[in-house]
Structures are given as structure tokens and as C-alpha cells.
PDB file of N, CA and C in Angstrom:
ATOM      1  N   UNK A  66       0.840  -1.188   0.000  1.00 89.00           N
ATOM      2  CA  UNK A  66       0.000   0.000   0.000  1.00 89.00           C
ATOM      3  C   UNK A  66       0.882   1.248   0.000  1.00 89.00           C
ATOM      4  N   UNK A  67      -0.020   2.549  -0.578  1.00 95.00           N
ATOM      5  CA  UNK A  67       1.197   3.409  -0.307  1.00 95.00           C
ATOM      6  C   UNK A  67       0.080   4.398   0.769  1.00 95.00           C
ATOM      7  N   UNK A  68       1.045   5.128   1.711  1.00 96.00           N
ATOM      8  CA  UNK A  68       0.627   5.817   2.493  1.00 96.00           C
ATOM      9  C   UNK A  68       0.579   7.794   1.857  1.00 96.00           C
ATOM     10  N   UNK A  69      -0.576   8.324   1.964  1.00 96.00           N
ATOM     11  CA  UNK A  69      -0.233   9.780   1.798  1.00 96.00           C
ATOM     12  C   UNK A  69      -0.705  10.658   3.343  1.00 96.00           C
ATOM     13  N   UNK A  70       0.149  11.260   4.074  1.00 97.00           N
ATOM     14  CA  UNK A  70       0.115  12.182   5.202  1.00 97.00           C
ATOM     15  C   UNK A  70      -0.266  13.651   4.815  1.00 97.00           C
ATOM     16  N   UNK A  71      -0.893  14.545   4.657  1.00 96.00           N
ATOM     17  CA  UNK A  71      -1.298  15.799   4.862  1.00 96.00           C
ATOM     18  C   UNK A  71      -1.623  16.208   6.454  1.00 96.00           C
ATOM     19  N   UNK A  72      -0.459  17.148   6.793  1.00 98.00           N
ATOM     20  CA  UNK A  72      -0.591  18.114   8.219  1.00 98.00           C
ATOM     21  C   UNK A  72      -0.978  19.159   8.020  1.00 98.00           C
ATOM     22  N   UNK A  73      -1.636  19.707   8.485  1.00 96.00           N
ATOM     23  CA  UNK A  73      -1.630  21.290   8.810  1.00 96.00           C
ATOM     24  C   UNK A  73      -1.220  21.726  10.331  1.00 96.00           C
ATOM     25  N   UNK A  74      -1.480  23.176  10.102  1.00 95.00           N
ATOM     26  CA  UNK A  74      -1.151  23.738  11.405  1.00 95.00           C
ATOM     27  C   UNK A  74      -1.976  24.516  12.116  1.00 95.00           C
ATOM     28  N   UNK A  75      -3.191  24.310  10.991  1.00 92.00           N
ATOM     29  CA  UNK A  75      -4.556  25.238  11.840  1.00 92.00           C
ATOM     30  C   UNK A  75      -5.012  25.224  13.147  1.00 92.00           C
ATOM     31  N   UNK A  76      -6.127  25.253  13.123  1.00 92.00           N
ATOM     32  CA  UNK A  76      -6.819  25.363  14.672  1.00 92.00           C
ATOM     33  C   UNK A  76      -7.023  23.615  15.275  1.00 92.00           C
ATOM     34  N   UNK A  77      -6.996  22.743  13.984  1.00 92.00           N
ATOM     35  CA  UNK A  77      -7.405  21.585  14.305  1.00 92.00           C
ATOM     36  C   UNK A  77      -8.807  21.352  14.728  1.00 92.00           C
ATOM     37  N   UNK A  78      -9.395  20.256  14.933  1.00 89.00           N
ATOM     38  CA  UNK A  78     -10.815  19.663  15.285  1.00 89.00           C
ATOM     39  C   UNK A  78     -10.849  19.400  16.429  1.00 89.00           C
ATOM     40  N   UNK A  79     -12.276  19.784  16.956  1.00 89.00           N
ATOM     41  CA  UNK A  79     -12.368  19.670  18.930  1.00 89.00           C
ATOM     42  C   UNK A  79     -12.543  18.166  18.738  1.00 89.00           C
ATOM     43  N   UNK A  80     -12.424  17.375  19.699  1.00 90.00           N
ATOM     44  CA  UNK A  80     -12.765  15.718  19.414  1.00 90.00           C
ATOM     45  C   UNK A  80     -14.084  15.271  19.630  1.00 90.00           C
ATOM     46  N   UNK A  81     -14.958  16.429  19.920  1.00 87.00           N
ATOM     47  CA  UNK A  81     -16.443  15.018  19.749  1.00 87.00           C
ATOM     48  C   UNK A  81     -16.611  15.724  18.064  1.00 87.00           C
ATOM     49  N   UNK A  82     -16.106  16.298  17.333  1.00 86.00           N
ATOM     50  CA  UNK A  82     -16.550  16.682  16.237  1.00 86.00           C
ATOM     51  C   UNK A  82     -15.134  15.834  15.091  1.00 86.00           C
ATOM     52  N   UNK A  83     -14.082  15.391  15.701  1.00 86.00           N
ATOM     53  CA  UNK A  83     -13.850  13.706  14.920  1.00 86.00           C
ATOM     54  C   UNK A  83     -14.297  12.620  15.090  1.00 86.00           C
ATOM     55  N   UNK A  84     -15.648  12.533  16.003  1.00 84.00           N
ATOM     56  CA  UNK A  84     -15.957  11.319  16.030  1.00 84.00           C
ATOM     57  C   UNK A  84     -17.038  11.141  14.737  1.00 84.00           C
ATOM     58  N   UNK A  85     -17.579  12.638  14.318  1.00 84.00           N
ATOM     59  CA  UNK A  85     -18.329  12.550  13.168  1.00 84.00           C
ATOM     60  C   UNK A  85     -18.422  13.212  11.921  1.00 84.00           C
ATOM     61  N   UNK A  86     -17.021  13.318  11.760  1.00 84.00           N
ATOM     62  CA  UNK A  86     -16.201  13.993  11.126  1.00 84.00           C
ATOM     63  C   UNK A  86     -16.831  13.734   9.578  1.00 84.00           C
ATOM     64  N   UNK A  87     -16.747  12.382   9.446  1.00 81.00           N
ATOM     65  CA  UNK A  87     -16.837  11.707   8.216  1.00 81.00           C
ATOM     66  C   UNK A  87     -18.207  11.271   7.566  1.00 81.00           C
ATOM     67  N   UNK A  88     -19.627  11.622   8.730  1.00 80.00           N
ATOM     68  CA  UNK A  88     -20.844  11.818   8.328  1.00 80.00           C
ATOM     69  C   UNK A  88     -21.212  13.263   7.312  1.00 80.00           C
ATOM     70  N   UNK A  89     -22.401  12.097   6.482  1.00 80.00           N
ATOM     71  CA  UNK A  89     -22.651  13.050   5.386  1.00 80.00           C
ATOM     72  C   UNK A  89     -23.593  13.898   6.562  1.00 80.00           C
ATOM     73  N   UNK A  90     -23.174  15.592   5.549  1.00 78.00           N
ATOM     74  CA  UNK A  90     -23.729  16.924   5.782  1.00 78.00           C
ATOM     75  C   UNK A  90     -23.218  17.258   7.399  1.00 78.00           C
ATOM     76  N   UNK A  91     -22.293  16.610   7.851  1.00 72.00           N
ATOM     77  CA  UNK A  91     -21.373  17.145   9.119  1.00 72.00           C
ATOM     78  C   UNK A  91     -20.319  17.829   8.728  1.00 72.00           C
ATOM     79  N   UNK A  92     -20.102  19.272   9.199  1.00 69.00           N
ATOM     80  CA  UNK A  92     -19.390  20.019   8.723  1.00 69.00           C
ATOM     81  C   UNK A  92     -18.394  20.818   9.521  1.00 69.00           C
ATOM     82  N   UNK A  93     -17.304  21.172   9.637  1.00 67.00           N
ATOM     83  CA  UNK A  93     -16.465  21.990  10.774  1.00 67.00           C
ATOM     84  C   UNK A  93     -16.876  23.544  10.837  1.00 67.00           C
ATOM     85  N   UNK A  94     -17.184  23.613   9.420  1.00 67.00           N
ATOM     86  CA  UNK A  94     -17.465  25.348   8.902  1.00 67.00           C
ATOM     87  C   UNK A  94     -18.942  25.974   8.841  1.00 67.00           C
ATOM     88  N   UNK A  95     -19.204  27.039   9.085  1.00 68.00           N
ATOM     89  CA  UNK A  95     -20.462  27.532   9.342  1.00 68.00           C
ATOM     90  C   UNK A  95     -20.660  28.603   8.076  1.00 68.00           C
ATOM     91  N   UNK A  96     -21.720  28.785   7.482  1.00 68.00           N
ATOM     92  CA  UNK A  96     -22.186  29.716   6.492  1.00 68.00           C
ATOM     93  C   UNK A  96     -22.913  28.447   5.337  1.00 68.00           C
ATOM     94  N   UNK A  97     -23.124  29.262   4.361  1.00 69.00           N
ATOM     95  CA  UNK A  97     -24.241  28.799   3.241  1.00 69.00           C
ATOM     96  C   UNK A  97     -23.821  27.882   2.375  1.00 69.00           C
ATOM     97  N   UNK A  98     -22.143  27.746   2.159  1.00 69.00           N
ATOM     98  CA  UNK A  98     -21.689  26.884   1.230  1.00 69.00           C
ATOM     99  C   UNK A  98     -20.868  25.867   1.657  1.00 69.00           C
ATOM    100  N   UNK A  99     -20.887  25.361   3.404  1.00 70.00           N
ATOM    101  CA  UNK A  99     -20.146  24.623   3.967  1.00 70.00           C
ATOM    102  C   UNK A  99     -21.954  23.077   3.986  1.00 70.00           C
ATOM    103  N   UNK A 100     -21.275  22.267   2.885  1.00 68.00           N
ATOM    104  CA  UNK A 100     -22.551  21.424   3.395  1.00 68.00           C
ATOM    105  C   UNK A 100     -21.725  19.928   3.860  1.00 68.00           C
ATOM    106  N   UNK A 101     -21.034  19.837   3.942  1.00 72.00           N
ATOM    107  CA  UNK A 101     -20.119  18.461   4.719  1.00 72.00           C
ATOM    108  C   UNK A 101     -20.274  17.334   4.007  1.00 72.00           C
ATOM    109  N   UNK A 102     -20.396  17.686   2.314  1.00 71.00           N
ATOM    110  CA  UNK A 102     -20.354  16.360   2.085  1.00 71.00           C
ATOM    111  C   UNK A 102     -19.014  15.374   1.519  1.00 71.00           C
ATOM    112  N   UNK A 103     -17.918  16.682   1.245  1.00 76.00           N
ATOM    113  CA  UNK A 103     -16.385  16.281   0.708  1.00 76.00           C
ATOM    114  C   UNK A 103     -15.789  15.574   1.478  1.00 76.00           C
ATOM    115  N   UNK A 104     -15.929  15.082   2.945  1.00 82.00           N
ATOM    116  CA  UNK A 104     -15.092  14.258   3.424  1.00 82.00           C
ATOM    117  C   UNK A 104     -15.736  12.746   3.423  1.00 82.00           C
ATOM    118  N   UNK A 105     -16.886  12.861   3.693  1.00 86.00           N
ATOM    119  CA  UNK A 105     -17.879  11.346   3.315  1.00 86.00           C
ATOM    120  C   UNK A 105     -17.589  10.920   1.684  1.00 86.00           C
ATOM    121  N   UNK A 106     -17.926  11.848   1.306  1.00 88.00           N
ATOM    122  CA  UNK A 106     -17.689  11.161  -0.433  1.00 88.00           C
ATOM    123  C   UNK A 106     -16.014  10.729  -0.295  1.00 88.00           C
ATOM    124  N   UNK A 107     -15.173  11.459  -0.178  1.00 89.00           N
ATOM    125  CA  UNK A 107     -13.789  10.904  -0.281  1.00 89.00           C
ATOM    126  C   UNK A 107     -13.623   9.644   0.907  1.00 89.00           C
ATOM    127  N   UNK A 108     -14.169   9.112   1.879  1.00 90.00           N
ATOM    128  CA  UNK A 108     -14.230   7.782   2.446  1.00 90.00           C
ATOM    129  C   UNK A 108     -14.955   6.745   1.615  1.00 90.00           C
ATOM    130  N   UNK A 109     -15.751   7.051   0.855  1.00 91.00           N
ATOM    131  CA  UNK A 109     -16.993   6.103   0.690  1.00 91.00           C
ATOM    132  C   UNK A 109     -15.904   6.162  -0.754  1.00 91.00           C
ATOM    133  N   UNK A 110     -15.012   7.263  -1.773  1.00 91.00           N
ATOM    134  CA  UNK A 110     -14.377   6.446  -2.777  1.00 91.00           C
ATOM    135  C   UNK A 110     -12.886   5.915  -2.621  1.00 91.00           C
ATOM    136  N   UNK A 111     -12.259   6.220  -1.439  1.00 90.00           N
ATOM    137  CA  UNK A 111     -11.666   5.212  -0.995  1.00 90.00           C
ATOM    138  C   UNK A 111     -11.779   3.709  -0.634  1.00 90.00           C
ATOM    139  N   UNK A 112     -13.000   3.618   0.038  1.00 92.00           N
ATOM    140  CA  UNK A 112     -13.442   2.503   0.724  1.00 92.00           C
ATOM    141  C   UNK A 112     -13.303   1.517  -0.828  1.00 92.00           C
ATOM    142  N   UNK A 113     -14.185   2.171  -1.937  1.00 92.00           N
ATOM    143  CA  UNK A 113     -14.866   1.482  -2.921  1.00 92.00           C
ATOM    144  C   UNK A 113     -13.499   1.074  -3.451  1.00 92.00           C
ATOM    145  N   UNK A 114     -12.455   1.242  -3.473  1.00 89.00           N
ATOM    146  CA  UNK A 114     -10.837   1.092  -3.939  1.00 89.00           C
ATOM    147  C   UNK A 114      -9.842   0.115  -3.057  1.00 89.00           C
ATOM    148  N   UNK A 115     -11.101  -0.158  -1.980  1.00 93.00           N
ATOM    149  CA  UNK A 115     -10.306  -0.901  -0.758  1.00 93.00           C
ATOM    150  C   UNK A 115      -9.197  -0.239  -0.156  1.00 93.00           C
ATOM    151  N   UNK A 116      -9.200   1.394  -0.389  1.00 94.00           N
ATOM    152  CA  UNK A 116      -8.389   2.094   0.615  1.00 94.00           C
ATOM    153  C   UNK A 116      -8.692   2.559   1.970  1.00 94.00           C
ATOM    154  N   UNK A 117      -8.412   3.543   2.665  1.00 95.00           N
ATOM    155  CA  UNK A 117      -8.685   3.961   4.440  1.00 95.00           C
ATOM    156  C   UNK A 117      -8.280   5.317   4.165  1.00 95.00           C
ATOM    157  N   UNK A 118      -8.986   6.244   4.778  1.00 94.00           N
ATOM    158  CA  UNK A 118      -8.726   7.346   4.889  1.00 94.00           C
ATOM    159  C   UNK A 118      -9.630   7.396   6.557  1.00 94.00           C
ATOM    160  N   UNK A 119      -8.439   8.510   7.164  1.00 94.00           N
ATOM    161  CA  UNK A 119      -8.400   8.715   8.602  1.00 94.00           C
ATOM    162  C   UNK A 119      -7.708   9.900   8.953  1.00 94.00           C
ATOM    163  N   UNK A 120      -8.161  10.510  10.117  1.00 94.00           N
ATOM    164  CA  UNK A 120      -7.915  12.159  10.360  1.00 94.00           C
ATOM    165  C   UNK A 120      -7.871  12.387  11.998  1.00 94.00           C
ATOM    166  N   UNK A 121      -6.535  12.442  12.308  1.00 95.00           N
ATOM    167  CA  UNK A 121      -5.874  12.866  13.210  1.00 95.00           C
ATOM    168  C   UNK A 121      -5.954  14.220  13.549  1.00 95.00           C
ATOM    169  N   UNK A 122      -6.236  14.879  15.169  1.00 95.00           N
ATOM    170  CA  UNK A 122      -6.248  16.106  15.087  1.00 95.00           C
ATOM    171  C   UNK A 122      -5.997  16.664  16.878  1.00 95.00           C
ATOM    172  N   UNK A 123      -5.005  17.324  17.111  1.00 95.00           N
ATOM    173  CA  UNK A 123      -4.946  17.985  18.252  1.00 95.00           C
ATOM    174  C   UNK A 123      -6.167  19.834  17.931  1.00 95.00           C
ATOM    175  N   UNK A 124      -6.462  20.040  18.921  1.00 94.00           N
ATOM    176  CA  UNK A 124      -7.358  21.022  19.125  1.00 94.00           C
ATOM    177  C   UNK A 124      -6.569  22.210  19.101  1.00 94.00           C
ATOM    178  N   UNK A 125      -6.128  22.862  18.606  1.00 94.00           N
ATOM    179  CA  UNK A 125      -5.305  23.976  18.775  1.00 94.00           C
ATOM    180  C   UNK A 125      -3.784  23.974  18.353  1.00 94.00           C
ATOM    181  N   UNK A 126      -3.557  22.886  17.526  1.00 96.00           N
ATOM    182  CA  UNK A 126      -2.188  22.364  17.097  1.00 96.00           C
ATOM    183  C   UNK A 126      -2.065  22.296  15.870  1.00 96.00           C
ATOM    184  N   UNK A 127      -2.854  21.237  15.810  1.00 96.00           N
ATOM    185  CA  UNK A 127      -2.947  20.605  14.010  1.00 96.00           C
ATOM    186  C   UNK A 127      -3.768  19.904  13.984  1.00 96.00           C
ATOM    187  N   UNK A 128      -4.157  19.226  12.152  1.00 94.00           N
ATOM    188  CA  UNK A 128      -5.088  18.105  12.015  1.00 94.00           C
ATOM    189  C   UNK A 128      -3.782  17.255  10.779  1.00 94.00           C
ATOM    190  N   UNK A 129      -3.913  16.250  11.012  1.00 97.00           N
ATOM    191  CA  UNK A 129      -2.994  15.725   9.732  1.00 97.00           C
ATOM    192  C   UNK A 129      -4.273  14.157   9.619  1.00 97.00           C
ATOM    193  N   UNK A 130      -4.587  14.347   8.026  1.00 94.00           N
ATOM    194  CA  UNK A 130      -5.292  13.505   6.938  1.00 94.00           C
ATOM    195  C   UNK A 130      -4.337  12.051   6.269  1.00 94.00           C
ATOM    196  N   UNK A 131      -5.001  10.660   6.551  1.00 96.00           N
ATOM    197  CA  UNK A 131      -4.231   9.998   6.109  1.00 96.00           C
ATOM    198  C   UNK A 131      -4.598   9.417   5.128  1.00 96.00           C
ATOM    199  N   UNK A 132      -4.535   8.957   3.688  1.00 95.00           N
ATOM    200  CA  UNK A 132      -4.984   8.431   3.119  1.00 95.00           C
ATOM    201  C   UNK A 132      -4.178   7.324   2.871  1.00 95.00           C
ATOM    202  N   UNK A 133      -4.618   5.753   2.781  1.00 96.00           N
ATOM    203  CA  UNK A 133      -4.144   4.600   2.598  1.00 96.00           C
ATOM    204  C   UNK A 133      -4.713   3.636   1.396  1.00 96.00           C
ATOM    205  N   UNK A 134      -4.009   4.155   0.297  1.00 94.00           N
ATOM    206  CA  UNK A 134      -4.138   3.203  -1.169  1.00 94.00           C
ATOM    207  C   UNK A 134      -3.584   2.351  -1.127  1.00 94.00           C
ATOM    208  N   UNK A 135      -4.417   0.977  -1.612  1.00 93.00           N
ATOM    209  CA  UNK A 135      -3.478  -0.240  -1.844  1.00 93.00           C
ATOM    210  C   UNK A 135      -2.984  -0.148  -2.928  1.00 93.00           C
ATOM    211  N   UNK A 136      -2.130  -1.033  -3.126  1.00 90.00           N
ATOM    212  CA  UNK A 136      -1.385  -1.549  -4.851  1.00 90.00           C
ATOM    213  C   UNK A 136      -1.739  -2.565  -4.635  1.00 90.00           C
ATOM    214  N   UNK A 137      -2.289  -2.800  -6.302  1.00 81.00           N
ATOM    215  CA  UNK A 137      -2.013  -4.360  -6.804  1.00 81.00           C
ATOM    216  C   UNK A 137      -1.637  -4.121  -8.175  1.00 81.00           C
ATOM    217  N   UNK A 138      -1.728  -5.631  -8.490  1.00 72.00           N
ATOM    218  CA  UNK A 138      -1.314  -5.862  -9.832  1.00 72.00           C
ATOM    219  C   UNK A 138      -2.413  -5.834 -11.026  1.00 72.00           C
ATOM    220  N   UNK A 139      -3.702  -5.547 -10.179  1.00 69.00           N
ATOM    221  CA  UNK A 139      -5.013  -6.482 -10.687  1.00 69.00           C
ATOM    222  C   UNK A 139      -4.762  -5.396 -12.267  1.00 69.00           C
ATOM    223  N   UNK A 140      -5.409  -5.659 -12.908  1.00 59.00           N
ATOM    224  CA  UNK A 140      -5.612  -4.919 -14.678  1.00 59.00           C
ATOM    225  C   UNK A 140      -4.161  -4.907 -14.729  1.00 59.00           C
ATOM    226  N   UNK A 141      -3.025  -5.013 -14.298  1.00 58.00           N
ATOM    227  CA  UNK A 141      -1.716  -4.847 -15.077  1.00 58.00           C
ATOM    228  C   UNK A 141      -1.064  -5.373 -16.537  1.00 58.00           C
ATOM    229  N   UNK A 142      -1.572  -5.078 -17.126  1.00 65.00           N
ATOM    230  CA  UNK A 142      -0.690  -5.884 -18.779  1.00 65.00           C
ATOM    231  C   UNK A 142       0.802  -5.948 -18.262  1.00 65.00           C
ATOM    232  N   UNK A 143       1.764  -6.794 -18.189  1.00 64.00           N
ATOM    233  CA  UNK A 143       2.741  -7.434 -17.822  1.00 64.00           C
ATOM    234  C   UNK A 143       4.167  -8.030 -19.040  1.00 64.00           C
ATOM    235  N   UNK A 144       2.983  -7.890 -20.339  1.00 67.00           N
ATOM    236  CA  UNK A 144       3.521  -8.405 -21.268  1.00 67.00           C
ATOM    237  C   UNK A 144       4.201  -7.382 -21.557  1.00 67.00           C
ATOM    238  N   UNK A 145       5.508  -7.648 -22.380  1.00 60.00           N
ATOM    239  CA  UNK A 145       6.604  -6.631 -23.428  1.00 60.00           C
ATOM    240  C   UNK A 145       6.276  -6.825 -24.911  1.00 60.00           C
TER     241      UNK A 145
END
């Protein structure tokens, strides 16, 4: 598998709001165009890829995003 890490250094997420981080229309941001659905869709097309995506976050520190793609070989043409 290969691993991708994204940190930041923002404000980070309070923790009862990573426990539902990843529910559709749950959102960190407030106003008219925050509708929470970009982090559910990006689990649900990971998942469908047999990858993991997961989100680490101190409250006032950082949040760092993990995404976990597998490799295979599957569809590989192999031939020369």
C-alpha cells in the first residue's frame, strides 16, 4: 500500500466533532456553502478502492489527513 500524510497547522478539530467527522452533511465550517459532504464522499471512494482514509487532530495544534491506497497488480498488462 502506499501511504499519503497531509498536516496542517490550523486550529485543528475539537474531538467530539472527529468522532463525526466523516458523516454526510457534518461540517467543521459555518455559512451557506459549507454542506459536509467532501469528506464522506472521499471515504466512501476510498473505501470502494479498498483504501482507508483517517484524520488525526490535536485542538489547537494541528489536524494531519491519512490516506491509505493499496497496490495491486489487478488490470496490469505485464507483457513486453
Amino acid at each position: 500500500s502506499a501511504e499519503l500524510k497531509i498536516t496542517d497547522n490550523g486550529v485543528g478539530i475539537k474531538r467530539a466533532m472527529l468522532k463525526q467527522l466523516f458523516g454526510l452533511f457534518n461540517s467543521t465550517k459555518h455559512g451557506n456553502y459549507h454542506f459536509g459532504i467532501g469528506l464522506n464522499f472521499s471515504r466512501m471512494a476510498m473505501s470502494a478502492y479498498n483504501g482507508h482514509t483517517s484524520v488525526r487532530s490535536k485542538y489547537g495544534e494541528y489536524t494531519t489527513t491519512t490516506l491509505l491506497f493499496p497496490i495491486t497488480n489487478e488490470g496490469v498488462n505485464n507483457e513486453k
